Amino acid sequence: MNKMGEIRHFLDLNDIDPDVLKSILKKAHALKAQKYNPPQIFQGLSLAMVFDKRSTRTRMSFEIAMKQLGGHTLVMSMDEMQIAGAESVKDTANVVSRYVDGVMIRMSDDTVLKEFAGHCSIPVINGMTNKTHPCQIMADMLTIEEKLGSIAGRKVAWFGDVNNVSNTFIQAAKIFDFELALSVPLELKPDTLPDHVSYCEDPIEAAKGADVLVTDTWVSMGQEGKAIDKFRHYQVTPALMAKAQDTAIFMHCMPVHKDEEVAQGVLDSTANVIYDEAENRLHAQKAILAWCLEEAGVSVSQSSFNFGNA
Ligand code: CP
Ligand code: NVA
């Protein structure tokens, strides 16, 4: 619990002070620099991880983040838990809170995740819902800073579907002060676009002068069978990359569906940074966990990682 008596949940970027998010990014850079000498700040702490969908990166990065920093993990599939039967969200949240120091959940329904967090006395981290994917976008911000030096003032162009990842890029544009050009089929254009976000039906216009081109699957988990023809015009191709800055990078949260949302030629190019982006999930996760756990009623034992100094 922090000084205000609030639990440090990491559920939605819009719920967290932008300065805190920037301080988490700064810690992520510092922890990446200590990749081979990780500070043992999570000794004695446990993180539960609960999934209602598949995962490679989220599961591995959280598990390794906790363990490299001295902590423990417990992974569960939601369908193996009593919550899949008759046990209530409230009882589950209260019981989980008695066993571990934090919980990361990948849960489709954003509202249920927030209800769960409301009953928890430990920090809850959003490991992706159908609406948002905040941990992914923290890793993406880390990657952009690492590759391009800064995020503020950059142009990021998003292509393809509107989904949990694009929704979180929209939030991040204001928080981290970059311009986001959203290039998606007209029928998917959001009704309202916040400051820093513009709609570009034409992908070539969106790519012009961009520093970052980013896309994601056209068929998110749970949408199997969805028609994809309307997205074909929005594939990220070498021709599209050629409209961007010479230094532009290509990003994707993965898993990739090559020759659907991205052409093989882009994946083969030096602009492709997706493996660094995936690695950065680990470093971002460490910093998110450190922030969540720092004042959560347990002792994070290295004062050099006090977020008050961020
Ligand atoms: N990007 C991402 O969240 O990957 P996983 O689904 O493998 O966790
Ligand atoms: N939009 C994708 C992201 C996967 C990491 C999905 O929800 O399946």
Coordinates of C-alpha atoms and ligand atoms in Angstrom, one line a residue:
M1 CA 0.0 0.0 0.0
N2 CA 1.3 3.5 -0.7
K3 CA 1.2 6.5 1.5
M4 CA -2.3 7.3 0.4
G5 CA -3.4 3.8 1.4
E6 CA -3.9 2.9 -2.2
I7 CA -2.8 -0.4 -3.7
R8 CA -0.6 0.1 -6.7
H9 CA -2.5 -1.7 -9.4
F10 CA -1.2 -1.6 -13.0
L11 CA -4.5 -2.0 -14.9
D12 CA -4.8 0.9 -17.3
L13 CA -2.2 3.5 -18.4
N14 CA -4.9 6.2 -18.0
D15 CA -5.2 5.4 -14.3
I16 CA -1.5 6.0 -13.5
D17 CA 0.2 9.4 -13.2
P18 CA 2.2 10.0 -16.4
D19 CA 5.3 11.0 -14.3
V20 CA 5.0 7.6 -12.6
L21 CA 4.9 5.8 -16.0
K22 CA 7.9 7.7 -17.1
S23 CA 9.8 6.8 -13.9
I24 CA 8.9 3.1 -14.5
L25 CA 10.4 3.4 -18.0
K26 CA 13.5 5.0 -16.5
K27 CA 13.8 2.0 -14.1
A28 CA 13.3 -0.4 -17.0
H29 CA 16.3 1.1 -18.8
A30 CA 18.4 0.8 -15.5
L31 CA 17.3 -2.8 -14.9
K32 CA 18.1 -3.7 -18.5
A33 CA 21.6 -2.3 -18.0
Q34 CA 21.8 -4.7 -15.0
K35 CA 20.7 -7.6 -17.1
Y36 CA 23.6 -9.8 -16.0
N37 CA 23.8 -8.5 -12.5
P38 CA 20.1 -8.2 -11.4
P39 CA 19.4 -6.6 -8.0
Q40 CA 17.7 -9.1 -5.7
I41 CA 14.9 -6.8 -4.8
F42 CA 12.1 -9.4 -4.9
Q43 CA 13.6 -11.8 -2.3
G44 CA 10.7 -13.4 -0.4
L45 CA 8.1 -12.1 -2.7
S46 CA 5.6 -14.2 -4.8
L47 CA 3.7 -13.3 -7.9
A48 CA 0.7 -15.4 -9.1
M49 CA 0.0 -15.4 -12.8
V50 CA -3.4 -16.3 -14.1
F51 CA -4.3 -16.7 -17.7
D52 CA -7.6 -17.2 -19.6
K53 CA -5.8 -17.1 -22.9
R54 CA -2.6 -18.3 -24.5
S55 CA 0.7 -16.5 -23.9
T56 CA 4.4 -16.9 -24.6
R57 CA 6.0 -13.5 -24.0
T58 CA 3.8 -12.3 -21.1
R59 CA 4.1 -15.6 -19.2
M60 CA 7.9 -15.9 -19.8
S61 CA 8.8 -12.3 -19.2
F62 CA 6.9 -12.1 -15.9
E63 CA 8.2 -15.4 -14.6
I64 CA 11.8 -14.6 -15.5
A65 CA 11.5 -11.0 -14.2
M66 CA 10.4 -12.2 -10.8
K67 CA 13.0 -15.0 -10.6
Q68 CA 15.9 -13.0 -11.8
L69 CA 15.2 -10.4 -9.1
G70 CA 15.0 -13.1 -6.4
G71 CA 11.2 -13.7 -6.3
H72 CA 8.9 -16.7 -6.8
T73 CA 6.0 -17.3 -9.3
L74 CA 3.0 -19.5 -9.5
V75 CA 1.2 -19.9 -12.9
M76 CA -2.4 -21.0 -13.2
S77 CA -4.8 -21.3 -16.1
M78 CA -8.1 -19.8 -15.1
D79 CA -10.0 -22.8 -16.3
E80 CA -8.2 -24.9 -13.7
M81 CA -9.3 -22.6 -10.9
Q82 CA -12.6 -22.7 -8.9
I83 CA -13.6 -19.3 -10.4
A84 CA -14.3 -21.3 -13.7
G85 CA -17.0 -23.0 -11.7
A86 CA -19.1 -21.3 -9.0
E87 CA -16.5 -19.5 -6.9
S88 CA -17.1 -15.7 -6.9
V89 CA -14.6 -13.1 -8.1
K90 CA -14.7 -11.6 -4.6
D91 CA -13.8 -14.8 -2.8
T92 CA -11.1 -15.6 -5.4
A93 CA -9.5 -12.2 -5.1
N94 CA -9.6 -12.3 -1.3
V95 CA -8.0 -15.7 -1.1
V96 CA -5.3 -15.0 -3.8
S97 CA -4.4 -11.8 -1.8
R98 CA -3.6 -14.0 1.3
Y99 CA -1.1 -16.2 -0.6
V100 CA 1.0 -14.0 -2.8
D101 CA 2.3 -10.4 -2.9
G102 CA 1.0 -9.5 -6.4
V103 CA -1.0 -11.1 -9.2
M104 CA -0.7 -10.7 -12.9
I105 CA -3.9 -11.6 -14.8
R106 CA -4.6 -12.1 -18.5
M107 CA -8.4 -11.9 -18.5
S108 CA -10.5 -11.2 -21.5
D109 CA -13.1 -9.1 -19.7
D110 CA -11.7 -5.7 -18.6
T111 CA -14.6 -5.1 -16.3
V112 CA -14.2 -8.4 -14.4
L113 CA -10.4 -7.7 -14.1
K114 CA -11.2 -4.3 -12.5
E115 CA -13.8 -5.9 -10.2
F116 CA -11.2 -8.5 -9.2
A117 CA -8.7 -5.8 -8.4
G118 CA -11.3 -4.0 -6.4
H119 CA -11.5 -7.0 -4.0
C120 CA -7.7 -7.5 -3.8
S121 CA -5.4 -6.3 -1.1
I122 CA -2.4 -6.8 -3.3
P123 CA -1.4 -5.2 -6.6
V124 CA -3.0 -6.5 -9.7
I125 CA -1.3 -6.2 -13.1
N126 CA -3.2 -6.3 -16.4
G127 CA -1.5 -9.0 -18.5
M128 CA -3.9 -8.0 -21.4
T129 CA -7.7 -7.8 -21.7
N130 CA -9.8 -7.5 -24.8
K131 CA -9.6 -3.7 -24.3
T132 CA -6.0 -2.9 -23.3
H133 CA -2.4 -4.3 -23.1
P134 CA -0.6 -1.8 -20.9
C135 CA 2.5 -3.9 -20.2
Q136 CA 3.1 -4.4 -23.9
I137 CA 3.0 -0.7 -24.6
M138 CA 5.5 0.0 -21.7
A139 CA 7.9 -2.4 -23.5
D140 CA 7.2 -0.6 -26.8
M141 CA 8.0 2.8 -25.3
L142 CA 11.2 1.3 -23.9
T143 CA 12.1 0.0 -27.3
I144 CA 11.4 3.3 -29.1
E145 CA 13.5 5.2 -26.6
E146 CA 16.3 2.7 -27.0
K147 CA 16.2 2.7 -30.8
L148 CA 15.4 6.4 -31.5
G149 CA 16.6 8.1 -28.3
S150 CA 13.2 9.7 -27.4
I151 CA 9.5 9.3 -27.9
A152 CA 8.2 12.9 -27.5
G153 CA 7.4 14.4 -30.9
R154 CA 7.8 11.2 -32.8
K155 CA 5.3 10.0 -35.4
V156 CA 4.0 6.5 -34.9
A157 CA 1.8 4.9 -37.6
W158 CA -0.5 2.1 -36.7
F159 CA -1.9 -0.2 -39.4
G160 CA -4.7 -2.8 -39.6
D161 CA -7.2 -3.7 -36.9
V162 CA -8.4 -1.7 -33.9
N163 CA -7.7 -3.8 -30.8
N164 CA -6.3 -4.0 -27.3
V165 CA -2.8 -3.0 -28.5
S166 CA -4.0 0.0 -30.7
N167 CA -6.3 1.2 -27.9
T168 CA -3.3 1.3 -25.5
F169 CA -1.1 3.1 -28.2
I170 CA -3.9 5.7 -28.3
Q171 CA -3.6 6.2 -24.5
A172 CA 0.2 6.3 -24.7
A173 CA 0.2 9.0 -27.4
K174 CA -1.0 11.6 -25.0
I175 CA 1.0 10.3 -22.0
F176 CA 4.3 10.1 -23.8
D177 CA 3.6 13.0 -26.2
F178 CA 3.9 11.4 -29.6
E179 CA 1.7 11.7 -32.7
L180 CA -0.2 8.6 -33.6
A181 CA -1.6 8.1 -37.1
L182 CA -4.2 5.4 -37.1
S183 CA -4.6 3.7 -40.5
V184 CA -7.4 1.2 -40.3
P185 CA -10.5 0.5 -42.4
L186 CA -13.0 3.4 -42.3
E187 CA -15.7 1.3 -40.7
L188 CA -13.3 0.8 -37.7
K189 CA -12.4 4.5 -37.3
P190 CA -13.0 5.3 -33.6
D191 CA -15.9 7.8 -33.1
T192 CA -13.7 10.2 -31.1
L193 CA -10.0 10.6 -31.4
P194 CA -8.1 12.2 -28.5
D195 CA -5.4 14.8 -28.9
H196 CA -2.2 13.4 -30.5
V197 CA -4.2 10.9 -32.5
S198 CA -5.3 11.3 -36.2
Y199 CA -7.1 9.0 -38.6
C200 CA -5.6 8.2 -42.0
E201 CA -7.7 6.0 -44.2
D202 CA -4.8 5.9 -46.7
P203 CA -1.9 3.8 -45.3
I204 CA 0.6 5.7 -47.5
E205 CA -0.3 9.0 -45.9
A206 CA 0.0 7.4 -42.5
A207 CA 3.5 6.1 -43.2
K208 CA 4.8 9.4 -44.6
G209 CA 7.6 10.7 -42.4
A210 CA 6.8 8.1 -39.6
D211 CA 9.5 7.1 -37.1
V212 CA 7.7 3.9 -36.2
L213 CA 5.4 1.6 -38.2
V214 CA 3.5 -0.8 -36.0
T215 CA 0.8 -3.4 -36.5
D216 CA -0.7 -6.5 -34.9
T217 CA -2.6 -9.5 -35.9
W218 CA -5.9 -9.0 -37.8
V219 CA -7.5 -11.7 -35.7
S220 CA -7.0 -11.3 -32.0
M221 CA -7.4 -14.3 -29.7
G222 CA -11.1 -15.1 -29.3
Q223 CA -12.0 -13.7 -32.8
E224 CA -11.1 -16.8 -34.7
G225 CA -13.1 -17.0 -38.0
K226 CA -13.2 -13.3 -38.5
A227 CA -13.1 -12.0 -42.1
I228 CA -9.8 -10.4 -42.9
D229 CA -10.2 -9.1 -46.5
K230 CA -10.8 -5.6 -45.3
F231 CA -7.4 -5.4 -43.7
R232 CA -5.3 -6.5 -46.8
H233 CA -4.9 -2.8 -47.9
Y234 CA -3.2 -2.2 -44.5
Q235 CA -0.4 -4.8 -44.7
V236 CA 3.0 -3.3 -43.7
T237 CA 5.1 -3.7 -46.8
P238 CA 8.6 -2.6 -47.9
A239 CA 6.8 0.0 -50.1
L240 CA 5.1 1.4 -47.0
M241 CA 8.3 1.4 -45.0
A242 CA 9.9 3.4 -47.9
K243 CA 7.5 6.3 -47.2
A244 CA 8.7 6.6 -43.6
Q245 CA 11.9 8.1 -42.2
D246 CA 15.1 6.4 -43.3
T247 CA 15.7 5.5 -39.7
A248 CA 12.1 4.2 -39.2
I249 CA 11.6 1.0 -37.2
F250 CA 9.0 -1.8 -37.6
M251 CA 7.3 -3.0 -34.4
H252 CA 4.8 -5.8 -33.6
C253 CA 3.8 -7.2 -30.2
M254 CA 3.9 -10.7 -31.7
P255 CA 2.8 -13.3 -32.5
V256 CA 3.3 -12.4 -36.1
H257 CA 1.3 -13.7 -39.1
K258 CA 3.7 -13.1 -41.9
D259 CA 2.3 -12.0 -45.2
E260 CA -1.0 -11.1 -43.4
E261 CA -0.4 -7.9 -41.3
V262 CA 3.3 -7.7 -42.3
A263 CA 5.2 -8.7 -45.5
Q264 CA 8.2 -11.0 -45.2
G265 CA 10.4 -8.2 -46.8
V266 CA 9.8 -6.0 -43.8
L267 CA 10.6 -8.9 -41.3
D268 CA 13.8 -9.5 -43.2
S269 CA 14.8 -5.8 -43.2
T270 CA 17.1 -4.0 -40.7
A271 CA 14.1 -1.9 -39.6
N272 CA 12.6 -4.9 -37.9
V273 CA 13.1 -4.6 -34.1
I274 CA 10.5 -7.2 -32.9
Y275 CA 12.9 -9.4 -31.1
D276 CA 14.3 -6.5 -29.1
E277 CA 10.7 -5.4 -28.4
A278 CA 9.9 -8.9 -27.1
E279 CA 13.0 -8.9 -24.9
N280 CA 12.0 -5.5 -23.6
R281 CA 8.9 -7.1 -22.1
L282 CA 11.2 -8.6 -19.5
H283 CA 12.9 -5.4 -18.6
A284 CA 9.6 -3.4 -18.6
Q285 CA 8.0 -6.1 -16.5
K286 CA 10.7 -5.9 -13.9
A287 CA 10.2 -2.1 -13.5
I288 CA 6.4 -2.5 -13.4
L289 CA 6.6 -5.1 -10.7
A290 CA 9.1 -3.0 -8.7
W291 CA 6.7 -0.1 -8.8
C292 CA 3.7 -2.2 -7.8
L293 CA 5.5 -4.1 -5.0
E294 CA 7.6 -1.2 -3.6
E295 CA 5.0 0.0 -1.2
A296 CA 2.6 -2.9 -1.3
G297 CA 3.0 -3.8 2.4
V298 CA 6.2 -5.7 1.7
S299 CA 9.8 -4.5 1.7
V300 CA 11.6 -4.0 -1.6
S301 CA 15.0 -4.1 -0.1
Q302 CA 17.2 -1.8 -2.3
S303 CA 16.7 1.8 -1.6
S304 CA 18.4 2.7 -4.9
F305 CA 15.2 1.4 -6.5
N306 CA 13.0 3.7 -4.6
F307 CA 10.6 5.3 -7.1
G308 CA 10.7 8.5 -5.0
N309 CA 14.1 9.1 -6.6
A310 CA 12.8 8.6 -10.2
Ligands
CP1 N1 2.8 -9.8 -27.0 C1 2.2 -10.7 -26.1 O1 1.5 -10.3 -25.2 O2 2.6 -12.0 -26.4 P1 2.0 -13.3 -25.7 O3 0.5 -13.4 -26.1 O4 2.8 -14.4 -26.2 O5 2.1 -13.1 -24.2
NVA2 N1 -4.3 -8.3 -30.2 C1 -3.7 -9.6 -29.9 C2 -2.5 -9.3 -29.1 C3 -1.7 -10.6 -28.7 C4 -0.6 -10.3 -27.8 C5 -4.7 -10.5 -29.2 O1 -5.4 -10.0 -28.4 O2 -4.7 -11.7 -29.5

